[in-house]
Tab-separated table of C-alpha atoms in Angstrom:
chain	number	residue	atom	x	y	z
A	1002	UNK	CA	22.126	-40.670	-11.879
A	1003	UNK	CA	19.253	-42.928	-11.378
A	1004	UNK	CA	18.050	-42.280	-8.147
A	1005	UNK	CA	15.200	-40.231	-7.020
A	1006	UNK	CA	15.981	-36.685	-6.101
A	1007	UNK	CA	15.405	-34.980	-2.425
A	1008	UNK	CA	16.126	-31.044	-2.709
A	1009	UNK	CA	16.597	-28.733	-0.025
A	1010	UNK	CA	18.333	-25.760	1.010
A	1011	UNK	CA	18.920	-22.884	3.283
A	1012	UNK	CA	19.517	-19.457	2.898
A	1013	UNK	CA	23.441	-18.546	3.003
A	1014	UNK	CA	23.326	-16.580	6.247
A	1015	UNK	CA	26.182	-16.505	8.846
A	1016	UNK	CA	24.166	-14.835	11.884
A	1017	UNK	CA	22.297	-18.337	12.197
A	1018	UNK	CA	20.458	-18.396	15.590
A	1019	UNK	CA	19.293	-21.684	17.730
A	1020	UNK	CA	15.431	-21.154	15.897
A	1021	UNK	CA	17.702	-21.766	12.773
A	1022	UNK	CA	19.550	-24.729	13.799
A	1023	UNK	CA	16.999	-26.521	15.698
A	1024	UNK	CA	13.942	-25.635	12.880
A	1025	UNK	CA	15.926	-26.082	9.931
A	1026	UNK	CA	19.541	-26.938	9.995
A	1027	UNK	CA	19.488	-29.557	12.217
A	1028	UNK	CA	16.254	-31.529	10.334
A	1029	UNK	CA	17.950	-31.294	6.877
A	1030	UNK	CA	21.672	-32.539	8.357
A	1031	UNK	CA	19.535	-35.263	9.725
A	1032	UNK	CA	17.392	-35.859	6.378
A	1033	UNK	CA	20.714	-35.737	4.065
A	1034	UNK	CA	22.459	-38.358	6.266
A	1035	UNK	CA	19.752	-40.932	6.583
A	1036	UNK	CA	18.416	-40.297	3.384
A	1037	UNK	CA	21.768	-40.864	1.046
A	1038	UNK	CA	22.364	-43.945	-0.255
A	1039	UNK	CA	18.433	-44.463	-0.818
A	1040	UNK	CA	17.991	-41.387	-2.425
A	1041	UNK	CA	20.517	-38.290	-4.413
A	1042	UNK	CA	20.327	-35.952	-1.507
A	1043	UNK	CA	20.604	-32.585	-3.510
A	1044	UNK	CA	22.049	-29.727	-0.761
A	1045	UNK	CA	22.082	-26.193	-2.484
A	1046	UNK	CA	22.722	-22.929	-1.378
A	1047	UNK	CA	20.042	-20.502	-3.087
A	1048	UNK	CA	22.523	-17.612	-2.947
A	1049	UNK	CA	20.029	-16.206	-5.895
A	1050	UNK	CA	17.338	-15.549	-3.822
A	1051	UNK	CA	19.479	-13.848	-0.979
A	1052	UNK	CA	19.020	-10.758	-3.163
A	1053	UNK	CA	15.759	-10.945	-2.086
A	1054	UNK	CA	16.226	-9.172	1.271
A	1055	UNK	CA	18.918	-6.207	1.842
A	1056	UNK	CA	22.151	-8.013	2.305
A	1057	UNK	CA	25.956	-6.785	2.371
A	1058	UNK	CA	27.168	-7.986	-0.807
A	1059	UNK	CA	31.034	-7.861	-0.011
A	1060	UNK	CA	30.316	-10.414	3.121
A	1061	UNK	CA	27.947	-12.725	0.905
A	1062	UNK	CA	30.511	-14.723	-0.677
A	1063	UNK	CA	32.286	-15.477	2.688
A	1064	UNK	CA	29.168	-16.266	4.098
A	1065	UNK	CA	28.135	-19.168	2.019
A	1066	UNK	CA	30.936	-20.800	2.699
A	1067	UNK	CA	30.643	-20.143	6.762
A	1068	UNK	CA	26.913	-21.222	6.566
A	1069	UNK	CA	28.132	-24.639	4.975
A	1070	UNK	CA	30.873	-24.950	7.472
A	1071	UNK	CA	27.801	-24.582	9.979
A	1072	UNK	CA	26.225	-27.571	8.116
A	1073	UNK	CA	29.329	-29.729	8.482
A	1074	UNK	CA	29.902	-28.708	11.914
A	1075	UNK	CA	26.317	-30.093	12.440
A	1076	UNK	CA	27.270	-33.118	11.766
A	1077	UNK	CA	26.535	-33.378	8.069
A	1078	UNK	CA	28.475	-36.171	6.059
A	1079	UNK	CA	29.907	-34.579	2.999
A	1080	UNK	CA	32.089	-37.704	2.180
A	1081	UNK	CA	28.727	-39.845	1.204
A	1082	UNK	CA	28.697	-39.753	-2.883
A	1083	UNK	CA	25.156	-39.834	-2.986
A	1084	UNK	CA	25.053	-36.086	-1.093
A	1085	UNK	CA	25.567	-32.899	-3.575
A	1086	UNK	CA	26.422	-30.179	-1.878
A	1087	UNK	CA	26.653	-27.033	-4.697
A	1088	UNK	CA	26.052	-23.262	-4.643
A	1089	UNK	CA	23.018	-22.150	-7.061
A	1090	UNK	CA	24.551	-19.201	-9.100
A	1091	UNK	CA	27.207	-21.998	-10.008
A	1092	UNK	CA	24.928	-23.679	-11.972
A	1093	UNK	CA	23.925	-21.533	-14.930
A	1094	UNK	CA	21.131	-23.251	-15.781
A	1095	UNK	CA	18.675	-22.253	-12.562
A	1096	UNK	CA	18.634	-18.862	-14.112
A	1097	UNK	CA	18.150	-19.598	-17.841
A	1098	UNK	CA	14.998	-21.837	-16.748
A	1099	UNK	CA	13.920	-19.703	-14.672
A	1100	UNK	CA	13.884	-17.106	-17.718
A	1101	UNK	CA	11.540	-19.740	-19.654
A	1102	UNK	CA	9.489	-20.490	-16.950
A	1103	UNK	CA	8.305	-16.529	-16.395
A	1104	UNK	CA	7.734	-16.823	-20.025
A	1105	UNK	CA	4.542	-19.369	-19.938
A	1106	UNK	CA	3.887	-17.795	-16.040
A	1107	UNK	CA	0.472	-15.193	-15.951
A	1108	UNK	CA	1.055	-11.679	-13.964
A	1109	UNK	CA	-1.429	-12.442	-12.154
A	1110	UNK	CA	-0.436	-16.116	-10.592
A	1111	UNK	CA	3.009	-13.916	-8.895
A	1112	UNK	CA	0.935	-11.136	-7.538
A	1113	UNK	CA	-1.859	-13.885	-6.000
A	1114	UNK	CA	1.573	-15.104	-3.917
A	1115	UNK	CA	0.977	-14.961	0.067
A	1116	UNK	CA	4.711	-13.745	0.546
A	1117	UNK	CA	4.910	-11.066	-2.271
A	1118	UNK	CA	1.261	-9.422	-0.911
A	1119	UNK	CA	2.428	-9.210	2.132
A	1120	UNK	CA	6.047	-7.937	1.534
A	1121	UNK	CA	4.384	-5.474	-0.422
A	1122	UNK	CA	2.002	-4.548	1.800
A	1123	UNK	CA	4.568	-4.023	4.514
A	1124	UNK	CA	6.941	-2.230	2.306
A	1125	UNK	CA	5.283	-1.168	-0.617
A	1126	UNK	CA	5.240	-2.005	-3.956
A	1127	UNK	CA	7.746	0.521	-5.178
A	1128	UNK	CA	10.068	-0.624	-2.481
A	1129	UNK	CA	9.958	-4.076	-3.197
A	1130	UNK	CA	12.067	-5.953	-5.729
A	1131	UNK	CA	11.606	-7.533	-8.689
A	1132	UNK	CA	13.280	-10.605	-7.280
A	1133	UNK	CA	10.918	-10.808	-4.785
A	1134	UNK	CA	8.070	-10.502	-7.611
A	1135	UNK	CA	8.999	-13.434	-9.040
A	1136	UNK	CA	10.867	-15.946	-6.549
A	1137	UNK	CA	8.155	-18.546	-7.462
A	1138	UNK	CA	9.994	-19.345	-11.017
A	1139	UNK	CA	13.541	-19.126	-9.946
A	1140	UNK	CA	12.677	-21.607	-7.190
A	1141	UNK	CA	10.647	-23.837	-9.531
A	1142	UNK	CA	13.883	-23.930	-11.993
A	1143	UNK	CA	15.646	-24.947	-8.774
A	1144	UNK	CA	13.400	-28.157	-8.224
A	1145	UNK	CA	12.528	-28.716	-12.024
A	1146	UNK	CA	16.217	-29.244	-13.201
A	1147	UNK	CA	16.673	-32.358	-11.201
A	1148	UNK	CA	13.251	-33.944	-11.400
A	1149	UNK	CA	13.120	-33.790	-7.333
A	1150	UNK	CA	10.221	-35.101	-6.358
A	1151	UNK	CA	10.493	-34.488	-2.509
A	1152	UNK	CA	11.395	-31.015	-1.507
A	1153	UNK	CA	10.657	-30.422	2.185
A	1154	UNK	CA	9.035	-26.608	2.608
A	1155	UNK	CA	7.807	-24.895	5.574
A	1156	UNK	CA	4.355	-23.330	5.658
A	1157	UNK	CA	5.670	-20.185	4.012
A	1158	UNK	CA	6.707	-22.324	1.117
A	1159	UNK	CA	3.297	-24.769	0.327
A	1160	UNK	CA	2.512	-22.042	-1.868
A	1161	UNK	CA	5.546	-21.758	-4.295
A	1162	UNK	CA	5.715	-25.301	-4.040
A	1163	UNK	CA	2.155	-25.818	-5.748
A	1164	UNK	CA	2.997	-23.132	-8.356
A	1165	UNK	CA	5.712	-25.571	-9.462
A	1166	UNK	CA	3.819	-28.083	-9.867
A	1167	UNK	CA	1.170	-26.002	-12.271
A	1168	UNK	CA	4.049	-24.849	-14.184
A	1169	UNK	CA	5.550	-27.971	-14.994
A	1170	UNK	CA	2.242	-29.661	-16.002
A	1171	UNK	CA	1.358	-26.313	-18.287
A	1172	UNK	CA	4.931	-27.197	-19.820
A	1173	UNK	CA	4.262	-30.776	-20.118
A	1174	UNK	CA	0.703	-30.014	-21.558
A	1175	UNK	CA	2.071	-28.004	-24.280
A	1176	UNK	CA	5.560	-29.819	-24.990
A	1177	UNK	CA	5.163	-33.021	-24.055
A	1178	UNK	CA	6.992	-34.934	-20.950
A	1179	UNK	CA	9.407	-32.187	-20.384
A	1180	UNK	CA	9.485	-32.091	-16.573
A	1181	UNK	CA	8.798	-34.539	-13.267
A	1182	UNK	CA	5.986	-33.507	-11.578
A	1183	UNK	CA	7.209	-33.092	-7.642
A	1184	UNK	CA	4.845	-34.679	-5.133
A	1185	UNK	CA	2.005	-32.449	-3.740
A	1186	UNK	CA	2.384	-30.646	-0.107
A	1187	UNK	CA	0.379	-33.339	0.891
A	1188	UNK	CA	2.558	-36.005	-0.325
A	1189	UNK	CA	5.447	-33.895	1.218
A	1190	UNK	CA	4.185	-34.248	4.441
A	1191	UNK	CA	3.582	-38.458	4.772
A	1192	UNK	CA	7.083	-38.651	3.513
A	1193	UNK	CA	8.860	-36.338	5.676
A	1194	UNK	CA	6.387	-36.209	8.566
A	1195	UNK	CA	4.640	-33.271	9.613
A	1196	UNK	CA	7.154	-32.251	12.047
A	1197	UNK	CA	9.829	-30.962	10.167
A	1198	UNK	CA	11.612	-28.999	12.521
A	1199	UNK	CA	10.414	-27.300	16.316
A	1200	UNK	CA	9.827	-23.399	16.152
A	1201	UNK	CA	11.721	-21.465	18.615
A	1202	UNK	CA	10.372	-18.123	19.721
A	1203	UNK	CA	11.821	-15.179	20.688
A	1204	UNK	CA	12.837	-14.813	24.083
A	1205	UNK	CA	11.424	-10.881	24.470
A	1206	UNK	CA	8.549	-11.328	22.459
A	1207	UNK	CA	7.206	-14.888	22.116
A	1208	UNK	CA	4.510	-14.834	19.961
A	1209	UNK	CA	7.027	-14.189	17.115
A	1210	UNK	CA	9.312	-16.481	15.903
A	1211	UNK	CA	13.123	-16.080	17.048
A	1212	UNK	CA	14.632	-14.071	14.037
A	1213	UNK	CA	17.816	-12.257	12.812
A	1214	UNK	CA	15.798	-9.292	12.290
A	1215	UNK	CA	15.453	-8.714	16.171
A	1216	UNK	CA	17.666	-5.414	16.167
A	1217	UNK	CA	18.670	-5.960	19.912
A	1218	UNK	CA	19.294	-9.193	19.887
A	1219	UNK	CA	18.024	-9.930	23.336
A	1220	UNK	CA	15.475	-12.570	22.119
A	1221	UNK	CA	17.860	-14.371	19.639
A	1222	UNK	CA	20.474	-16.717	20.833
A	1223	UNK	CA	22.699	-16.592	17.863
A	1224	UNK	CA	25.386	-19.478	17.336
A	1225	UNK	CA	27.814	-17.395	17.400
A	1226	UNK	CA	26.832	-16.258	21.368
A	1227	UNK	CA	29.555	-16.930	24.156
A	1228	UNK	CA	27.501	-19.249	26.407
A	1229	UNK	CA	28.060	-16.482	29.322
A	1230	UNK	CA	25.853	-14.250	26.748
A	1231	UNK	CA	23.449	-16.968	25.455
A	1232	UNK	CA	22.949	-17.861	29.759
A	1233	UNK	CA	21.951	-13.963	30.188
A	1234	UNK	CA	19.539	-13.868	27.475
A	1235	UNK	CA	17.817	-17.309	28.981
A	1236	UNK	CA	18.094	-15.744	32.472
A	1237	UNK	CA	16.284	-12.588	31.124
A	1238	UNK	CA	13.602	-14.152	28.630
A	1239	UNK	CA	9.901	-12.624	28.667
A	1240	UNK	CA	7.617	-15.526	30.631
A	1241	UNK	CA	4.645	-13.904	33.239
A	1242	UNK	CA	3.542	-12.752	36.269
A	1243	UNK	CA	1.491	-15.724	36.847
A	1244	UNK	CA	3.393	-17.673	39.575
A	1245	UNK	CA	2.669	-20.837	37.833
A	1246	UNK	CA	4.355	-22.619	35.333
A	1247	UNK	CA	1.680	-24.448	32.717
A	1248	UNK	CA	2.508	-25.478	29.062
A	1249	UNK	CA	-0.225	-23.048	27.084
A	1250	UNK	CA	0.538	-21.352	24.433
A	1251	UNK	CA	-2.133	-19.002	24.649
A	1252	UNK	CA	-2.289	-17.709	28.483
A	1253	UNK	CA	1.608	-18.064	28.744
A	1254	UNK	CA	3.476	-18.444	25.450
A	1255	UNK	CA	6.972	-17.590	27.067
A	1256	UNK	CA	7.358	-20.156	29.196
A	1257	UNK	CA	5.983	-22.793	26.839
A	1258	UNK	CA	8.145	-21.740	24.473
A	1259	UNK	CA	10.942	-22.589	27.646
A	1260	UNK	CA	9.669	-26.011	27.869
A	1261	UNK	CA	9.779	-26.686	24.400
A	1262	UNK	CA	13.594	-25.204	24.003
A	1263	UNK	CA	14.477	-27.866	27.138
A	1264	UNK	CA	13.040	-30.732	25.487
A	1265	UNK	CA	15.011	-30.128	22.230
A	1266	UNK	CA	18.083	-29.179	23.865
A	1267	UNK	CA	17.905	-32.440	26.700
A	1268	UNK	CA	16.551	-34.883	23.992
A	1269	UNK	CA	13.479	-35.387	25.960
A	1270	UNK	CA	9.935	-35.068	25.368
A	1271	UNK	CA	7.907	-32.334	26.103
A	1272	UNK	CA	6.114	-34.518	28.076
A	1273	UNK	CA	9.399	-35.662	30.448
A	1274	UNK	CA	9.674	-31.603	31.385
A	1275	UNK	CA	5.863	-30.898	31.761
A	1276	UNK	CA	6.071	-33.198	34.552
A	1277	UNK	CA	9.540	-31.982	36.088
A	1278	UNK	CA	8.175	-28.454	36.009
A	1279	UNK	CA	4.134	-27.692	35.493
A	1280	UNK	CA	2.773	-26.615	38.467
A	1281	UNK	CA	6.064	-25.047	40.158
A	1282	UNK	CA	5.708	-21.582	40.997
A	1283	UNK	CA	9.173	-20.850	41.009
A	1284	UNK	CA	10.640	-20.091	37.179
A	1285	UNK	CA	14.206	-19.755	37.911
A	1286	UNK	CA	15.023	-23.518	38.215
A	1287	UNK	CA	13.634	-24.044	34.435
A	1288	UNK	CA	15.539	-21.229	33.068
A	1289	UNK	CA	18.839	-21.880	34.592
A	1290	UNK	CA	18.424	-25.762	33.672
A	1291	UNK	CA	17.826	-24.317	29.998
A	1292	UNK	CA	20.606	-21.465	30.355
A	1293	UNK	CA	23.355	-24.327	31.200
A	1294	UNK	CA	21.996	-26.518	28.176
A	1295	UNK	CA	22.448	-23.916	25.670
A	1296	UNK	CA	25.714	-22.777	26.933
A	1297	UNK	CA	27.083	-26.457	26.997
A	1298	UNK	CA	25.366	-27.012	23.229
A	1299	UNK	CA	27.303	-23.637	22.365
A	1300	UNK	CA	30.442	-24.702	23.779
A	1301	UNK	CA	30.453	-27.907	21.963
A	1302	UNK	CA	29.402	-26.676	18.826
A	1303	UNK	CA	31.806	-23.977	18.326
A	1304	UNK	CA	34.483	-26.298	19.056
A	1305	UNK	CA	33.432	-28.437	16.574
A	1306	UNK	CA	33.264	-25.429	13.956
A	1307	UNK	CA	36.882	-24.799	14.782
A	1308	UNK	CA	37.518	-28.029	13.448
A	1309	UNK	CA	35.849	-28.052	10.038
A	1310	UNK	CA	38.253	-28.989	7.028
A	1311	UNK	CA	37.535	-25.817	4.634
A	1312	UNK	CA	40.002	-27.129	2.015
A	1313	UNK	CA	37.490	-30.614	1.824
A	1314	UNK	CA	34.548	-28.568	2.250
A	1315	UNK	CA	35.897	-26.621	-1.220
A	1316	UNK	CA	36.708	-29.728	-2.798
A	1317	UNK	CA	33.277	-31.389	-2.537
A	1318	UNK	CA	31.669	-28.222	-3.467
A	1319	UNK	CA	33.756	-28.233	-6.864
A	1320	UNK	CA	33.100	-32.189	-7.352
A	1321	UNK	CA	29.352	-31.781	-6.737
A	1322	UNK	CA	29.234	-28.513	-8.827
A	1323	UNK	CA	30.426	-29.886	-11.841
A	1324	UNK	CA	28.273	-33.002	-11.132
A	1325	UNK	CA	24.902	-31.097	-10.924
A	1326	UNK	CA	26.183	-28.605	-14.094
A	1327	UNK	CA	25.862	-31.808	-16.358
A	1328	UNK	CA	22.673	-32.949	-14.579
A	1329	UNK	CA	21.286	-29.835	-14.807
A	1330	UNK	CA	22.376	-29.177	-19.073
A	1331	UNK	CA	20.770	-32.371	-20.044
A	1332	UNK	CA	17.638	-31.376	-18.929
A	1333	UNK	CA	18.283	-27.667	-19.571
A	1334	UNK	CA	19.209	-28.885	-23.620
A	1335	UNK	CA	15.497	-31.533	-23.681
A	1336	UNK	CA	13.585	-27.784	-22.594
A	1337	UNK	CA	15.601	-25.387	-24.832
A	1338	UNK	CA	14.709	-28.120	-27.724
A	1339	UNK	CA	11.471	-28.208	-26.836
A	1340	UNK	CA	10.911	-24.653	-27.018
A	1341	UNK	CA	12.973	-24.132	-29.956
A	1342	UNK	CA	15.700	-22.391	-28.876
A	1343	UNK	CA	17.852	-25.392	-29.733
A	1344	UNK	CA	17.493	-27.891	-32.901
């Protein structure tokens, strides 16, 4: 394999919401199938790291294979031989490396972590995991192993990102050319453009993001919705008492956060619905245009979902899992030598 590596992933997850598909999903479908061919498009599931957070371990198993179904239905190409679509706890070697990377890692470079301090903070550190501790190596092995040098991360990931970078040139510096170095967050960002995916609110509470952990679901329109359902949420989102529809995020987050839904959901810019509705006092009309968008988009996609191949969806997991297990050994065989845990 002599092309250069893109990584990415997404959490295996099967209560994926619209913030989920248009923020992250969606962007990395579209990145793996304009992308491959030019680059080896390297699509894993970190099913590792979902131990992170409190999960139901008898539903995970099912679920990584219903999030990747989501991919395909999504429109990602898993026919293109340049796309390697593989499960992370199938490859053995993510956890070994990460093993030898907490090994050269300082106590004190985990605990400085954005995400851990505030996890902890929130929870406390003797409710916290372990896993959570040290995420930064297992996601570094994840990278390392296949010399990606573009990995697209959202602002909660710059951090870990830059950690991987330290820890391969520490390795380097001590064992000689051991590991690629991937391209700083900077770099990241001119390749894949600094708009890597729209943020989609909540629909009750708008100055948070729309997320899973919303226990009444009212502000989450989950793929999984009936459009009848995902309509009434729309219909009953948070905006103001204002009387006036303006795009500002400040004075009236709810309805910008409207605006911005439309334009993703119609293909148009934000610009194209400022002028259709800013200045209207009336907010039903923009809801109930955004209400039938996301209940044809639902309709559509489900549909599609219904039709995804599992049995070829298996298969190229297999294929691309024994692919990326000899990828991954060569360079897990160079570090073990290096390190002298191999002659």
């Amino acid at each position: 394999m002599t092309k250069q590596v893109i990584l990415t992933g997404l959490r295996a997850n099967n209560d994926l919401h619209l913030g989920n598909y248009l923020g992250a999903l969606l962007p990395i479908v579209d990145l793996a199938n304009s992308q491959a061919g030019k680059y080896q498009i390297n699509l894993f599931v970190p099913d590792l790291h979902s131990f992170t957070t409190p999960i139901d371990h008898t539903k995970l198993y099912r679920q990584i294979i219903v999030s990747l179904k989501f991919f395909v239905a999504a429109g990602l190409d898993i026919n293109n031989k340049d796309l390697f679509l593989y499960r992370q706890s199938f490859i053995p070697a993510h956890s070994e490396l990460a093993w030898i990377l907490n090994c050269f890692t300082g106590f004190g470079e985990l605990t400085r972590m954005t995400e851990f301090k505030d996890k902890s903070a929130r929870i406390g550190k003797d409710h916290i995991g372990v896993g959570q501790f040290d995420y930064p190596p297992l996601m570094a092995a994840d990278i390392l192993l296949y010399d990606a040098l573009y990995v697209p991360v959202g602002d909660d990931q710059r951090q870990h990102l830059e950690f991987t970078r330290t820890i391969a040139e520490r390795l380097n510096n001590k064992f000689g050319k051991l590991f690629t170095i991937p391209k700083s967050t900077s770099e990241q960002h001119v390749f894949f453009g600094n708009d890597q995916g729209v943020r989609v609110r909540d629909l009750q509470e708008p100055t948070k993001k729309m997320s899973k952990s919303d226990e009444t679901g009212k502000g989450v329109i989950f793929l999984s919705d009936s459009p009848t359902l995902a309509k009434k949420k729309i219909m009953s989102a948070t905006t103001d008492s204002l009387g006036r529809i303006a795009y500002n995020r400040a004075e009236q987050p709810g309805l910008t956060n409207l605006i911005d839904m439309l334009a993703q959901m119609t293909n148009k810019s934000v610009g194209d619905i400022c002028k259709k509705y800013v200045g209207h006092a009336q907010y039903g009309p923009l809801k109930s245009e955004l209400a039938d968008a996301i209940a044809e988009f639902l309709s559509k996609f489900q549909s599609k979902l219904t039709k995804v191949d599992e049995k070829s969806l298996i298969r190229k997991l297999q294929v691309s899992e024994e692919a990326m297990n000899k990828q991954a050994n060569l360079k897990l065989i160079k570090i073990q030598q290096a390190v002298g845990l191999r002659k």
